[in-house]
Each structure stands twice: as structure tokens, then as C-alpha cells.
PDB file of C-alpha atoms in Angstrom:
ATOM      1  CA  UNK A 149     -19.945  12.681  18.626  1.00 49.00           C
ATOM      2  CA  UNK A 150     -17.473  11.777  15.905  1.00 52.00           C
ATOM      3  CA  UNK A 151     -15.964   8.430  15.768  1.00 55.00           C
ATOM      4  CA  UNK A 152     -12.275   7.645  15.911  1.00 58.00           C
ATOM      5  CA  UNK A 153     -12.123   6.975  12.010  1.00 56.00           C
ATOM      6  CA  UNK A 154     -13.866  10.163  10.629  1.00 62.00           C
ATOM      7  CA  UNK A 155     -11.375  12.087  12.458  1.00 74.00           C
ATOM      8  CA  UNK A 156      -8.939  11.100   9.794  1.00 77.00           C
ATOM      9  CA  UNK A 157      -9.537  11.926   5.899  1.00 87.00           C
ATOM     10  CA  UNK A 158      -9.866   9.656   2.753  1.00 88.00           C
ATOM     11  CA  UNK A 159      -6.050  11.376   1.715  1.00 87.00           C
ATOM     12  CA  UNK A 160      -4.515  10.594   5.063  1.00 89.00           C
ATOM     13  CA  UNK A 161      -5.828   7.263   5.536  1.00 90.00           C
ATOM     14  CA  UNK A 162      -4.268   6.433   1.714  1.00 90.00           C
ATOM     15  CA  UNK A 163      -0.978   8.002   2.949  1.00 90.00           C
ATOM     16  CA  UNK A 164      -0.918   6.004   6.079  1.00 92.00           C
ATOM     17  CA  UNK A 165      -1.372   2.555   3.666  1.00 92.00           C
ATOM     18  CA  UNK A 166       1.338   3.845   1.435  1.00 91.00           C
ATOM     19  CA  UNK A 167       4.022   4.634   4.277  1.00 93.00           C
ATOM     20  CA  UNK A 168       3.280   1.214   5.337  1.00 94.00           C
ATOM     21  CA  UNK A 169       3.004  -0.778   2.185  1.00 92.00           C
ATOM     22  CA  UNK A 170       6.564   1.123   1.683  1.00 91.00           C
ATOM     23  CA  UNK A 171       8.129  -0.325   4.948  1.00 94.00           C
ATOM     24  CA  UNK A 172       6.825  -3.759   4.179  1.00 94.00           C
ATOM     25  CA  UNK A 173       8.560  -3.213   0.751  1.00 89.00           C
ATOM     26  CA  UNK A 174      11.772  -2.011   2.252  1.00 91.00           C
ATOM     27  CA  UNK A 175      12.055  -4.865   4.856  1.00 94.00           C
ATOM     28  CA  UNK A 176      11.346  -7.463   2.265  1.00 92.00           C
ATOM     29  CA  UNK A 177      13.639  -6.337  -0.098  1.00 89.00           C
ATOM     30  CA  UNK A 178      16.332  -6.202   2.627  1.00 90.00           C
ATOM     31  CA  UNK A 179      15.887  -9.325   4.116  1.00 93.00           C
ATOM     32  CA  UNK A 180      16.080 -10.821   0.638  1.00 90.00           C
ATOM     33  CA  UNK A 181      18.899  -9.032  -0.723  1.00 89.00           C
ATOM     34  CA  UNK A 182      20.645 -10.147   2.819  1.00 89.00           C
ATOM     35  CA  UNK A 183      19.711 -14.002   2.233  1.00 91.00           C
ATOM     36  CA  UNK A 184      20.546 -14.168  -1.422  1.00 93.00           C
ATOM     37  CA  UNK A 185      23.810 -12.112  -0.729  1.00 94.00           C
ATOM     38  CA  UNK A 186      25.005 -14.253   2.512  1.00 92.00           C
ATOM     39  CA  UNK A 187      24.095 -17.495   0.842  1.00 92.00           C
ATOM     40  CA  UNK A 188      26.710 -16.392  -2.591  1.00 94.00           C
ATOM     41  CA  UNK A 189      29.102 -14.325  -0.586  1.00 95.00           C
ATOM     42  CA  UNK A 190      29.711 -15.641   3.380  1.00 93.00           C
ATOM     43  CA  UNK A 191      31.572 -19.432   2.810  1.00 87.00           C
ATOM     44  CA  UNK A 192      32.674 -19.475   6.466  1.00 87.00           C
ATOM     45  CA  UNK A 193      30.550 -17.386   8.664  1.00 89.00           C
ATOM     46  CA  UNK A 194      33.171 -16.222  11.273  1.00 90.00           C
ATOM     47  CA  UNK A 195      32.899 -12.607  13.455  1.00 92.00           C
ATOM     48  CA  UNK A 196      33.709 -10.569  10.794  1.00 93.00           C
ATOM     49  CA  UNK A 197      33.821 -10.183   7.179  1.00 92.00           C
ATOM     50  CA  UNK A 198      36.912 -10.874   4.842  1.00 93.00           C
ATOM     51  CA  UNK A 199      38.229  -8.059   2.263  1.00 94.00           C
ATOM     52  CA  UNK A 200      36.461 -10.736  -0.433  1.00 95.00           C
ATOM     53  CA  UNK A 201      33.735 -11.250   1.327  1.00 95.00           C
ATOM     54  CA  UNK A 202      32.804  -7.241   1.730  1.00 94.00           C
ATOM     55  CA  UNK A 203      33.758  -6.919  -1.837  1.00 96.00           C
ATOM     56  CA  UNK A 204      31.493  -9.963  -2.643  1.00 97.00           C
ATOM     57  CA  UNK A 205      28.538  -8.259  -0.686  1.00 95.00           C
ATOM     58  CA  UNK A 206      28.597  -4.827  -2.104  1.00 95.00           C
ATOM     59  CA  UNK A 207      28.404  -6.316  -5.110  1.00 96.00           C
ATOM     60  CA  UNK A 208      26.140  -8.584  -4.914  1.00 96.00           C
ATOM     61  CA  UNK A 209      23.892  -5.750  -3.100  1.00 94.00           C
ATOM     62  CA  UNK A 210      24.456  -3.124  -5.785  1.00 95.00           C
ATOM     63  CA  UNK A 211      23.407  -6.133  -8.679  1.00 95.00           C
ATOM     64  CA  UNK A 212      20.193  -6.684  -7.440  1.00 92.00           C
ATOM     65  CA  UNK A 213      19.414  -3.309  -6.485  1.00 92.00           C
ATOM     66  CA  UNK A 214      20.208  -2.227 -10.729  1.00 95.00           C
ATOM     67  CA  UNK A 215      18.398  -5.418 -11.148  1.00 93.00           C
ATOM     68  CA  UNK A 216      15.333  -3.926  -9.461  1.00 90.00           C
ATOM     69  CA  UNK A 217      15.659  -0.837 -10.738  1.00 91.00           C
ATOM     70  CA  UNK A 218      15.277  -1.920 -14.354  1.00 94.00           C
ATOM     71  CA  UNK A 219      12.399  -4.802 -13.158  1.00 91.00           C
ATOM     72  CA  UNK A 220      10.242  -1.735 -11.502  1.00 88.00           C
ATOM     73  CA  UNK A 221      11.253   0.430 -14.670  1.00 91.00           C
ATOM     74  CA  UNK A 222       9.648  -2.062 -17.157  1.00 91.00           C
ATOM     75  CA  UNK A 223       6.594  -2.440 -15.221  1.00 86.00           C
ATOM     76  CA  UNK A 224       6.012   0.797 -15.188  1.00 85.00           C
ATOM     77  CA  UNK A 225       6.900   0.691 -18.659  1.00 88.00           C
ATOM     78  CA  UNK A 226       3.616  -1.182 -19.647  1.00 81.00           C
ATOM     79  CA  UNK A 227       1.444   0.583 -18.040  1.00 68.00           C
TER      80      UNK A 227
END
């Protein structure tokens, strides 16, 4: 009888890790674009956002997503 675990190949286990390791990347990088963007852009947290304060945000969002970009460029870079 086969186990549970060699049910599932080398190549599907690595894509399992990989789809995860991805998620954990996305929700980190969200959660600290959202802190570093609130903390410079949101001066009086109210129930919505000002024009400025939107403006601020997108910004702020797109800056360290370019920022990122060129980061995970230049590591890759080295390699």
C-alpha cells in the first residue's frame, strides 16, 4: 500500500513549495507596502480617503513596487 506522500511527485511537491513561498511573498510585500504607505500618506485616519491622500497612496505604492522591481532585477543580476 502506498503512503500518502509517494502519491505526489518530486515536481509537484516543488510546485506546491513555490505557490506557497509565492503567497507568503505576496502577503508580505502587501502588508508592508500598506504600513510604510499609511504611516507617509494617512495624517488623520477618518472613513475615507482624501483626493491627497489617494494620490499620496498610489504613489507611494507604485515607488516601492519600481523600487522592487529594480532590487529583484539586480539580484538576479549577480547571479
Amino acid at each position: 500500500m502506498d503512503s500518502p506522500a509517494s502519491q505526489y511527485s518530486t515536481n509537484d511537491i516543488m510546485d506546491q513549495v513555490k505557490t506557497q513561498l509565492a503567497q507568503a511573498y505576496a502577503e508580505q510585500f502587501l502588508e508592508t507596502v500598506r504600513d510604510k504607505c499609511f504611516d507617509k500618506c494617512i495624517t488623520k485616519p477618518g472613513s475615507s480617503l482624501s483626493g491627497s491622500e489617494g494620490s499620496c497612496i498610489s504613489r507611494c505604492v507604485d515607488r516601492y513596487i519600481e523600487a522592487t522591481g529594480i532590487i529583484s532585477k539586480a539580484l538576479f543580476s549577480q547571479r
